[in-house]
mmCIF file of C-alpha atoms in Angstrom:
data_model
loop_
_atom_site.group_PDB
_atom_site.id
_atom_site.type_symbol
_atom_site.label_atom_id
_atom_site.label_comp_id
_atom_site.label_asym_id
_atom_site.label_seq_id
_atom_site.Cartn_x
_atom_site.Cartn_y
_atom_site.Cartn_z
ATOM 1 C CA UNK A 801 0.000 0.000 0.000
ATOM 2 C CA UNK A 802 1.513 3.561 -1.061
ATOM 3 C CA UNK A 803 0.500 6.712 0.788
ATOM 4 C CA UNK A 804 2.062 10.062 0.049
ATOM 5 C CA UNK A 805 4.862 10.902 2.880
ATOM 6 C CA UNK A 806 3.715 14.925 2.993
ATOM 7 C CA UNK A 807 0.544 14.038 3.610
ATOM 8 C CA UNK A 808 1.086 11.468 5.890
ATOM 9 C CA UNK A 809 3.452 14.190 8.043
ATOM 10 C CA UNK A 810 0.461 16.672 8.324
ATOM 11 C CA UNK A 811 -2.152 13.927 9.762
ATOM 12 C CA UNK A 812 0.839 12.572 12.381
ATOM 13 C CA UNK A 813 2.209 16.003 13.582
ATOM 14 C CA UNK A 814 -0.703 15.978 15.926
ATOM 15 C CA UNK A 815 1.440 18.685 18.379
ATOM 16 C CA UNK A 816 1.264 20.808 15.854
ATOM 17 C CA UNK A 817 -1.722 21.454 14.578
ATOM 18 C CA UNK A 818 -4.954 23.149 17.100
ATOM 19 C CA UNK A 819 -7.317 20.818 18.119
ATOM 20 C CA UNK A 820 -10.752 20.866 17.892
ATOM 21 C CA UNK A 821 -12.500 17.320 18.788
ATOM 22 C CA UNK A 822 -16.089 16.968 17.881
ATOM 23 C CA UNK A 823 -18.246 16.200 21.048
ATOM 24 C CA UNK A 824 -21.547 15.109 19.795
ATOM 25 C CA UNK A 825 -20.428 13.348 16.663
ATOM 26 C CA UNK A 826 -19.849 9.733 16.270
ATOM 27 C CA UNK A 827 -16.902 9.631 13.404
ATOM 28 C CA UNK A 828 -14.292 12.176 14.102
ATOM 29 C CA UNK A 829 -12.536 12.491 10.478
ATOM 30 C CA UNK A 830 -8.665 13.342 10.841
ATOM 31 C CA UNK A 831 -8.234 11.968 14.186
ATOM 32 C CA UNK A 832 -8.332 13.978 17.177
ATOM 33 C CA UNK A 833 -6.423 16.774 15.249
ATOM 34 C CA UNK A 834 -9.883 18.634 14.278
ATOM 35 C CA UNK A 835 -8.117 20.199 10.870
ATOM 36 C CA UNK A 836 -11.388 20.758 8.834
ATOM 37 C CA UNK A 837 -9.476 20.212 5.395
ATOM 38 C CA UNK A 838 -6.391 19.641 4.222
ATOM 39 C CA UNK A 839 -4.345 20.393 0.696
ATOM 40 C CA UNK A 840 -2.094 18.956 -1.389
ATOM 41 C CA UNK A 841 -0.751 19.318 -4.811
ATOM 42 C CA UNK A 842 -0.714 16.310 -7.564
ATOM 43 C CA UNK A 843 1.491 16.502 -10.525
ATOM 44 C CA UNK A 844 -0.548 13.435 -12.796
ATOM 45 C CA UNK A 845 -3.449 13.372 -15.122
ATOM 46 C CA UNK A 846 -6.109 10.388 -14.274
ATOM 47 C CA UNK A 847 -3.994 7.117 -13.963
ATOM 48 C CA UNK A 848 -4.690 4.309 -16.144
ATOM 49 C CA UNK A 849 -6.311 1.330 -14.853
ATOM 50 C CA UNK A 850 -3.351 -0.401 -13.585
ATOM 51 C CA UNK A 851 -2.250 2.112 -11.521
ATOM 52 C CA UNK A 852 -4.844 2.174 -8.549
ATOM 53 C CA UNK A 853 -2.492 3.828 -5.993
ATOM 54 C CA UNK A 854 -0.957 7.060 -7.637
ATOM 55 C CA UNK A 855 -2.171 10.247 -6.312
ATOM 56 C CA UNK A 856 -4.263 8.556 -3.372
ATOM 57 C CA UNK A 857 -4.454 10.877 -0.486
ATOM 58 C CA UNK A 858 -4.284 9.196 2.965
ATOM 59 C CA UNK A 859 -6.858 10.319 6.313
ATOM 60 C CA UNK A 860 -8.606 8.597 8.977
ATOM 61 C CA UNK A 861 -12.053 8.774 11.330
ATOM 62 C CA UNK A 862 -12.366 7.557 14.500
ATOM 63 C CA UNK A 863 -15.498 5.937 16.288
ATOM 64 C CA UNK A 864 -15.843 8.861 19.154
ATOM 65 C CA UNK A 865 -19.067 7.836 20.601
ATOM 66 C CA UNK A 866 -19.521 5.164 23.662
ATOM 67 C CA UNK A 867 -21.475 2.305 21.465
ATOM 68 C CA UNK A 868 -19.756 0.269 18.575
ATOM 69 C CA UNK A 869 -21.094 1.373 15.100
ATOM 70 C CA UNK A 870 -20.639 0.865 11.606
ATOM 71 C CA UNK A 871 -20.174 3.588 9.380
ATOM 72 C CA UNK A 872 -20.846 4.699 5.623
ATOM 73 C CA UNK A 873 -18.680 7.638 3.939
ATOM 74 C CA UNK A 874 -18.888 9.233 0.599
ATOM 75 C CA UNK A 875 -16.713 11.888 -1.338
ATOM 76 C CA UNK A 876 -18.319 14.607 -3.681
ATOM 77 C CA UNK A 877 -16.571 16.717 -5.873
ATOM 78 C CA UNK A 878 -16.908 20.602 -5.135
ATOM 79 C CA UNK A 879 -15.532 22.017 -8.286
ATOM 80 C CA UNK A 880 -14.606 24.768 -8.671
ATOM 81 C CA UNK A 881 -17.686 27.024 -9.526
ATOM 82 C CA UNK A 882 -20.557 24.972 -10.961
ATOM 83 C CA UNK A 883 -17.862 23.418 -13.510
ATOM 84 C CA UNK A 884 -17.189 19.961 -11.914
ATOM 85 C CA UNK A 885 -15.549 18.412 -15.213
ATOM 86 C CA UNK A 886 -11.807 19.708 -15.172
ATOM 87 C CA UNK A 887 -11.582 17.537 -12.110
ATOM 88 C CA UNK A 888 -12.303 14.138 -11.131
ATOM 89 C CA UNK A 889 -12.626 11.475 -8.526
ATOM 90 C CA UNK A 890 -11.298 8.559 -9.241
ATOM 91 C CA UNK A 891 -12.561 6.298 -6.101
ATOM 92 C CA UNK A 892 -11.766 6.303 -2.328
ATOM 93 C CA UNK A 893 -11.752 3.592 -0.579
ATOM 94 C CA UNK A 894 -11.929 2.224 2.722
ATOM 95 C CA UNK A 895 -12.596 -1.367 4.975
ATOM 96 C CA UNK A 896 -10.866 -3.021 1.784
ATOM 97 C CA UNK A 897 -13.338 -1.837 -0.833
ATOM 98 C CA UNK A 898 -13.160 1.373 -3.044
ATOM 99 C CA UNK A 899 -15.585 3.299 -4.404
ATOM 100 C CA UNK A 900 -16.322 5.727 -7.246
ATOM 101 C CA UNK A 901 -17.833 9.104 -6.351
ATOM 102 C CA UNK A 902 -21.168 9.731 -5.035
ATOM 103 C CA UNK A 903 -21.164 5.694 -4.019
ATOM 104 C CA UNK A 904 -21.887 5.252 -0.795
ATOM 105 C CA UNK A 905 -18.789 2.289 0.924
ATOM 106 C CA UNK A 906 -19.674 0.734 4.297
ATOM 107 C CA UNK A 907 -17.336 -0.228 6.871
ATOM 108 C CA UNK A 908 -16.871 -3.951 6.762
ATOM 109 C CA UNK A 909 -17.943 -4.253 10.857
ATOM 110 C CA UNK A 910 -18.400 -2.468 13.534
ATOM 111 C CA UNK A 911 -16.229 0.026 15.040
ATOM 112 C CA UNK A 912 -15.446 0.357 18.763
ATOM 113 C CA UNK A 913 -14.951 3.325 20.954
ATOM 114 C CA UNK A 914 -12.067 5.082 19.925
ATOM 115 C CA UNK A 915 -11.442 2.533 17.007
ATOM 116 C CA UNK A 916 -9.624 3.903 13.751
ATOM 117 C CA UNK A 917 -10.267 3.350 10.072
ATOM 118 C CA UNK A 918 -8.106 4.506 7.340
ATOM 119 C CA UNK A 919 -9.651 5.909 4.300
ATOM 120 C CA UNK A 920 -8.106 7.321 1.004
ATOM 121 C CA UNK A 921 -9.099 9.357 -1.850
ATOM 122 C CA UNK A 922 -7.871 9.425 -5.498
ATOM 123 C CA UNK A 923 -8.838 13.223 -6.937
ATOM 124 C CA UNK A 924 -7.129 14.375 -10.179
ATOM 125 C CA UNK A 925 -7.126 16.654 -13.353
ATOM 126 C CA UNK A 926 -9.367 15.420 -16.250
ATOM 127 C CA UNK A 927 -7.186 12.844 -18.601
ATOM 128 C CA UNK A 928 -7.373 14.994 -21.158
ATOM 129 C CA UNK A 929 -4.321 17.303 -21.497
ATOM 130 C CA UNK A 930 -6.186 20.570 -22.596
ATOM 131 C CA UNK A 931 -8.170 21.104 -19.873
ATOM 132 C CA UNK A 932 -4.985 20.173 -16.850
ATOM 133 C CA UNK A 933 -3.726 23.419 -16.994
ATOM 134 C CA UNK A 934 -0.811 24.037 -14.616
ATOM 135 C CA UNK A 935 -2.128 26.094 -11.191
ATOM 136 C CA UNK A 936 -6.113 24.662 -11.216
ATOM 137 C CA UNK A 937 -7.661 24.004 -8.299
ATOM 138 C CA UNK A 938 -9.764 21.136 -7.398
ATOM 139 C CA UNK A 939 -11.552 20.769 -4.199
ATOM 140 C CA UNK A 940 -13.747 17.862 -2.937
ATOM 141 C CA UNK A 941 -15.880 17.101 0.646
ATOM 142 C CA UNK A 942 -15.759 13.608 2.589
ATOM 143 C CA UNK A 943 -18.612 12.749 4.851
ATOM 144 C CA UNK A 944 -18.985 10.138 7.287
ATOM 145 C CA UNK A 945 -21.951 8.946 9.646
ATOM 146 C CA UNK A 946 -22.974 5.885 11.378
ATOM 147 C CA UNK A 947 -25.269 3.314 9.750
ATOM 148 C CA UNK A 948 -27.794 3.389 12.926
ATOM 149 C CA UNK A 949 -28.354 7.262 13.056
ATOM 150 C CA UNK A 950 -27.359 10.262 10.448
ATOM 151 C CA UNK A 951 -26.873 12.472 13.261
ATOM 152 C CA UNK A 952 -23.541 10.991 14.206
ATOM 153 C CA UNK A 953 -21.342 12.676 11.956
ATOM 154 C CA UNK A 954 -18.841 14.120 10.492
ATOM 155 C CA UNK A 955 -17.041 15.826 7.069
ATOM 156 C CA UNK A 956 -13.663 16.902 6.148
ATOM 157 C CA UNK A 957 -12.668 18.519 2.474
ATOM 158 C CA UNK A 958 -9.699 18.152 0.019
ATOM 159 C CA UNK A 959 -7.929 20.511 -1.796
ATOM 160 C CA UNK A 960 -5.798 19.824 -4.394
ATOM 161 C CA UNK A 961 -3.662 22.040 -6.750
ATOM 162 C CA UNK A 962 -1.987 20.348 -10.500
ATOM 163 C CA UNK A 963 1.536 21.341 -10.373
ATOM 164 C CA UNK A 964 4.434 19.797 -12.752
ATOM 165 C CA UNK A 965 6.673 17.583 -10.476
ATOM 166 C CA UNK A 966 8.875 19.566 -9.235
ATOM 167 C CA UNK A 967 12.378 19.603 -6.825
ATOM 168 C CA UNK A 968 14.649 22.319 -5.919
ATOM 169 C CA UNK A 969 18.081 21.785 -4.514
ATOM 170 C CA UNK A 970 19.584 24.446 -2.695
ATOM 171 C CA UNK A 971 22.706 24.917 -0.553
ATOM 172 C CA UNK A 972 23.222 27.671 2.646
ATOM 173 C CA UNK A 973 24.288 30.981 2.174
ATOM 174 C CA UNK A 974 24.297 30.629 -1.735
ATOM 175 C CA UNK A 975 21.931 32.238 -3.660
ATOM 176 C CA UNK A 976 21.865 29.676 -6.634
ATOM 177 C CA UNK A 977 19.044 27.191 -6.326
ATOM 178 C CA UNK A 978 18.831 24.338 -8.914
ATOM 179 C CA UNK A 979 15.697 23.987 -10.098
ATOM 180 C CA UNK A 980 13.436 20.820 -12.432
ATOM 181 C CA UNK A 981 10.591 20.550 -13.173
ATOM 182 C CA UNK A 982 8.752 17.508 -15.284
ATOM 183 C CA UNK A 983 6.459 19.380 -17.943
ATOM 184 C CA UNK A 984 4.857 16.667 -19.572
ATOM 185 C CA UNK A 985 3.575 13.250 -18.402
ATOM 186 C CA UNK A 986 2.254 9.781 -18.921
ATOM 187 C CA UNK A 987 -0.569 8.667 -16.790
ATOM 188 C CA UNK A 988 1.252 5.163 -16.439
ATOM 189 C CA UNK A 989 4.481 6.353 -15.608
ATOM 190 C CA UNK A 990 5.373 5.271 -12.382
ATOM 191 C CA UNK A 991 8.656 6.221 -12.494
ATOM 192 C CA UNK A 992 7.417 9.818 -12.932
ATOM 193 C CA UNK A 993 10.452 11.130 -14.696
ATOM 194 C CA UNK A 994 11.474 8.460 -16.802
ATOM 195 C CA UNK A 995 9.750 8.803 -20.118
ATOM 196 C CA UNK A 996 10.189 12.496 -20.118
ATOM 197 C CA UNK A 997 12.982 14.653 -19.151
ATOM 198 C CA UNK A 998 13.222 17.532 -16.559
ATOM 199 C CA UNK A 999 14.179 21.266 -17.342
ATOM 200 C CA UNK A 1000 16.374 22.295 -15.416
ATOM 201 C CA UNK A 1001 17.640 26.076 -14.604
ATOM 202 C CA UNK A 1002 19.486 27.844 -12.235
ATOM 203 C CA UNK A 1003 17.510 30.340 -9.998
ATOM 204 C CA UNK A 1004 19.051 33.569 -8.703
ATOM 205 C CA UNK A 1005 17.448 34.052 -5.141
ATOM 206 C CA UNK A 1006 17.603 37.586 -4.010
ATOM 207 C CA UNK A 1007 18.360 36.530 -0.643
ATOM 208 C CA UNK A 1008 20.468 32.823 -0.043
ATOM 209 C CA UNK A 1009 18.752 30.268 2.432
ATOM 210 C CA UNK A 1010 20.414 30.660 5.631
ATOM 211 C CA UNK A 1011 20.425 28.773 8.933
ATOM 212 C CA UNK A 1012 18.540 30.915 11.859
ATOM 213 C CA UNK A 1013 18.539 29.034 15.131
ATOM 214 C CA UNK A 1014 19.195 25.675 13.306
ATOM 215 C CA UNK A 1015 16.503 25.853 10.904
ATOM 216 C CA UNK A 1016 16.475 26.602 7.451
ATOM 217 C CA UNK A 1017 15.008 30.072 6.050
ATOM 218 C CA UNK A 1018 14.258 30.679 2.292
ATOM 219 C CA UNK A 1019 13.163 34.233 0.931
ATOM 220 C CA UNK A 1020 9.378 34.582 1.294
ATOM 221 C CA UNK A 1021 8.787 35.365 -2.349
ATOM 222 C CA UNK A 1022 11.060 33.473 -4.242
ATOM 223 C CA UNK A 1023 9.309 30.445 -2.312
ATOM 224 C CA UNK A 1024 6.165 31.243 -3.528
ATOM 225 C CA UNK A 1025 6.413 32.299 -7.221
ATOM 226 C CA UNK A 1026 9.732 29.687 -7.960
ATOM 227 C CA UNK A 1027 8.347 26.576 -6.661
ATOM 228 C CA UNK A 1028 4.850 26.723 -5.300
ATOM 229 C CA UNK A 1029 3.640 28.784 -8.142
ATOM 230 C CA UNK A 1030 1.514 30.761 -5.950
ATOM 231 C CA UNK A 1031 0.874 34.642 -5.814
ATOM 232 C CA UNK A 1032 2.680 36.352 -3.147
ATOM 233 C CA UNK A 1033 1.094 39.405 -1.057
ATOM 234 C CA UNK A 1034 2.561 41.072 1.561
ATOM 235 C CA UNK A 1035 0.547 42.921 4.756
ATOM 236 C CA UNK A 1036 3.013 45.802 5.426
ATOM 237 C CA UNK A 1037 0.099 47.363 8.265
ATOM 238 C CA UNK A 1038 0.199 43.869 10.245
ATOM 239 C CA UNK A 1039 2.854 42.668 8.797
ATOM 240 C CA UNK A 1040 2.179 39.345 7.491
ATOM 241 C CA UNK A 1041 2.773 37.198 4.736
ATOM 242 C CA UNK A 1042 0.285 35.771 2.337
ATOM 243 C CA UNK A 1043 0.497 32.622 -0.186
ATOM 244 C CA UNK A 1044 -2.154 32.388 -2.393
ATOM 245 C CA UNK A 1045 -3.147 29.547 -5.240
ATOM 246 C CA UNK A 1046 -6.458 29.890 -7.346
ATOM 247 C CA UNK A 1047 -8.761 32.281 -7.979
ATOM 248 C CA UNK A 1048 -12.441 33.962 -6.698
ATOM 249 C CA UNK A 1049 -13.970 30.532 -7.470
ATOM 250 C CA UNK A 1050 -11.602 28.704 -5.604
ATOM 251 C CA UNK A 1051 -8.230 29.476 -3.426
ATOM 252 C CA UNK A 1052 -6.212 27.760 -1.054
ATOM 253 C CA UNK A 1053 -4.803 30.462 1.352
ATOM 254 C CA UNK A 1054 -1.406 30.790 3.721
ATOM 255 C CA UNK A 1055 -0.944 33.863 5.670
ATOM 256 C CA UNK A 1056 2.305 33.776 7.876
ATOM 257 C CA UNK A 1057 2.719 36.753 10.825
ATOM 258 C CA UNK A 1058 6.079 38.366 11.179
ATOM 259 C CA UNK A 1059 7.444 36.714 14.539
ATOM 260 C CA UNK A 1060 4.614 34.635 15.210
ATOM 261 C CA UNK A 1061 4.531 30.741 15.414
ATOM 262 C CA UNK A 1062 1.548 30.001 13.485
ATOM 263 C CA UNK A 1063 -0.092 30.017 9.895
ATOM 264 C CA UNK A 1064 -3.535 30.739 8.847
ATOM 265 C CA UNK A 1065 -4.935 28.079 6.168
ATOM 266 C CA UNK A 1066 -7.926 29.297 4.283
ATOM 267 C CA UNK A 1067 -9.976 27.040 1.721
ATOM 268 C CA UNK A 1068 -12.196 28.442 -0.296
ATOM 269 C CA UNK A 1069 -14.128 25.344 -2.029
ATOM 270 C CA UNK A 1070 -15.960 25.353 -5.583
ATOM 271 C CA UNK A 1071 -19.483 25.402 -3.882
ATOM 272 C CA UNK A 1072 -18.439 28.436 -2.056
ATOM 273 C CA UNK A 1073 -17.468 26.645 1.303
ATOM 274 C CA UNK A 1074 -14.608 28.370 3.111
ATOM 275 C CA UNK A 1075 -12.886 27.629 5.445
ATOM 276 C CA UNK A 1076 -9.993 27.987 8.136
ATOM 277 C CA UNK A 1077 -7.574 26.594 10.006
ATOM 278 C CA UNK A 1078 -4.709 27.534 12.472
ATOM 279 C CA UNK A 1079 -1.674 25.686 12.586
ATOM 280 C CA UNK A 1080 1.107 25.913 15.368
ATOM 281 C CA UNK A 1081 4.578 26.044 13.168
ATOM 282 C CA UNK A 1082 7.702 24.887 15.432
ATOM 283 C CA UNK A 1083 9.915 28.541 13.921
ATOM 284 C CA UNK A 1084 8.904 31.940 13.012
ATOM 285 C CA UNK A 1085 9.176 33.821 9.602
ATOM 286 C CA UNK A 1086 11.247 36.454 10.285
ATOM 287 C CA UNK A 1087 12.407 39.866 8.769
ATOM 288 C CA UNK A 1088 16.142 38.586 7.822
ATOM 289 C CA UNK A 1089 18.937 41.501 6.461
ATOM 290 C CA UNK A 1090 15.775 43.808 5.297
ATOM 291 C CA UNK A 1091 14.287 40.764 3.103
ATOM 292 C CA UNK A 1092 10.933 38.361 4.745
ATOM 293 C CA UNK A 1093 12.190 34.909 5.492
ATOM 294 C CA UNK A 1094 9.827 31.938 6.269
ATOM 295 C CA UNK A 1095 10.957 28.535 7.478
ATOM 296 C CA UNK A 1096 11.454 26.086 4.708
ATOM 297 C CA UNK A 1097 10.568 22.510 6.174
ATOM 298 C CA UNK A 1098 7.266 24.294 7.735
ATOM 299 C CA UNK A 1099 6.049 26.143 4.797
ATOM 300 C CA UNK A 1100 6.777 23.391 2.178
ATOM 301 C CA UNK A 1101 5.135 20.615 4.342
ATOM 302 C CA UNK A 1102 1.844 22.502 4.916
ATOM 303 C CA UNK A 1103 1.886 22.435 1.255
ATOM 304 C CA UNK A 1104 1.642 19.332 1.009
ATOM 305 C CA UNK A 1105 5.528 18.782 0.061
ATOM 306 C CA UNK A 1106 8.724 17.016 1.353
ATOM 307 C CA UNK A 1107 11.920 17.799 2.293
ATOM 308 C CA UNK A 1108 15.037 16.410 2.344
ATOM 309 C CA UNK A 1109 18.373 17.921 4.431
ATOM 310 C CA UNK A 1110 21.434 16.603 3.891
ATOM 311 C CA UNK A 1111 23.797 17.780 6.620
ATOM 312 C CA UNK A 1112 27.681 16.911 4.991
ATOM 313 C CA UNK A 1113 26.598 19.549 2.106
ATOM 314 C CA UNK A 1114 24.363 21.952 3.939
ATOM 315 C CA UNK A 1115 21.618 20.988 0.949
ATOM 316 C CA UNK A 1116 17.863 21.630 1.317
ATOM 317 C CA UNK A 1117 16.185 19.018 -1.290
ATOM 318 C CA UNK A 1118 12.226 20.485 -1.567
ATOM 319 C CA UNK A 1119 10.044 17.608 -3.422
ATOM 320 C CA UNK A 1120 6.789 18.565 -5.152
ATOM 321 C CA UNK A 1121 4.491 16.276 -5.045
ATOM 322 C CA UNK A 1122 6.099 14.490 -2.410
ATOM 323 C CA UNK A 1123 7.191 10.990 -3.368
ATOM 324 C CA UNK A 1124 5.397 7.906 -2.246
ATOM 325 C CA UNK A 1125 6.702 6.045 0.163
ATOM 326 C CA UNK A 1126 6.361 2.304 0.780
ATOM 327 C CA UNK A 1127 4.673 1.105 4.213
#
């Protein structure tokens, strides 16, 4: 079974994230981390047949009422706008079955008090290459409730951005940062960059990453425009730093205070849904020799990416998608 390691690191960094566990519903989607939504990007068009477990994103519910129930769950797609078609869901799947959209899945038995079952979803682009542009936004809503009354329940919703694969290499106090990107694809490539070759270039940053209390800082705007593709905004009253992918129809949001160990996620789904989330981050961003700084391993994760340090070289590695990883 594959699940993607970013994700994975946002569901199990339960200290820190804010909590918020349901009282008076049954299935308690996430965990006891009460995130409302999470986002991630995907870097494939709709995978062929034989590949069931690319772009699968990974969650959990748990049973949070005293009596053992069984539960049924269903994903629908939220767009964006009215225009459903430029995404799709695959299946999601759960208790050893999958199921396409709108299908209603059952758990296979009963669940306990305080008993946990995984569940996955499979959301991406349309197959056909026109219509996966680069930067669209997807989002999607998951809802759970026990067989024996309606009332015990619970949702959670997806967003999902369609990025080209992506990884940066960059070493401290050096302003070059080596940058590839994959920008075409094959559904059935597995190997993701093995049919197709990567472009690579050379980035000037206009400040170098730099170590800051033993954790890595990259310049707030060449983060967001180089490798998250996202539009960059910047609060000079209050003083905080914005992220933004989308559009009025749909947006995922990051807004990072100067000096402050938090971030403010905002998703804004297709049916108009918003909503937000505050997440504890373990460093600050920082005003750094006159230029905003924001803490690379933090920022990329919440993103939905991975990141790899190696110490001998004083590299950052940033992965986009994150790769799978084996369990």
């Amino acid at each position: 079974m594959k699940r993607f390691a970013g994700i994975l690191a946002i569901v199990l960094l339960a200290g820190t994230l804010l909590s918020a566990i349901p009282t008076s519903a049954a299935p308690s989607l996430y965990g006891d981390l009460g995130r409302t939504f999470f986002f991630k990007p995907t870097a494939k068009f709709k995978p062929s047949n034989d590949v069931k477990a690319d772009n699968h994103v990974w969650f959990h519910f748990t049973n949070t009422d005293t009596r053992d129930h069984k539960f049924i769950g269903v994903i629908t797609n939220l767009g964006p706008s009215d225009d459903t078609s430029d995404w799709e869901i695959v299946q999601y799947c759960f208790s050893d079955a999958c199921y396409p959209p709108l299908v209603e899945g059952r758990t296979n038995r009963e669940l306990k008090p305080g008993e946990k079952e995984d569940m996955s979803a499979q959301f991406a682009p349309h197959d056909k290459k026109s219509r996966g542009k680069f930067g669209m936004l997807g989002t999607a809503r998951v809802d759970v409730w026990a067989t024996d009354n309606k009332d015990l329940r619970d949702k959670m919703y997806i967003g999902e951005v369609f990025i080209p694969f992506t990884r940066a290499s960059m070493i401290i106090n050096n302003k070059t940062m080596k940058l590839e990107k994959c920008l075409d694809w094959d559904p059935a490539n597995k190997d993701r960059t093995k049919r197709y070759p990567l472009t690579v270039t050379d980035e000037t940053l206009t400040v170098p990453p730099v170590l800051l209390g033993g954790s890595t800082f990259l310049p707030f705007r060449s983060m967001g425009e180089k490798l998250l593709g996202a539009k960059v905004d910047w609060d000079a009253k209050n003083k905080v730093a914005m992220y933004t992918i989308g559009d009025d129809k749909a947006y995922f949001k990051m807004m990072l205070p100067i000096n402050k160990k938090e971030a403010t996620l905002i998703l804004k789904c297709g049916d108009g849904t918003t909503l937000t989330d505050k997440v504890a981050l373990k460093v600050a961003p920082t005003i750094y020799q006159g230029s905003t700084v924001v803490p690379l391993r933090g920022v990329v994760e919440l993103f939905g990416g991975y990141v790899d340090w190696t110490q001998a070289e004083k590299k950052a590695t940033i992965i986009l998608p994150p790769p799978e990883k084996e369990e």
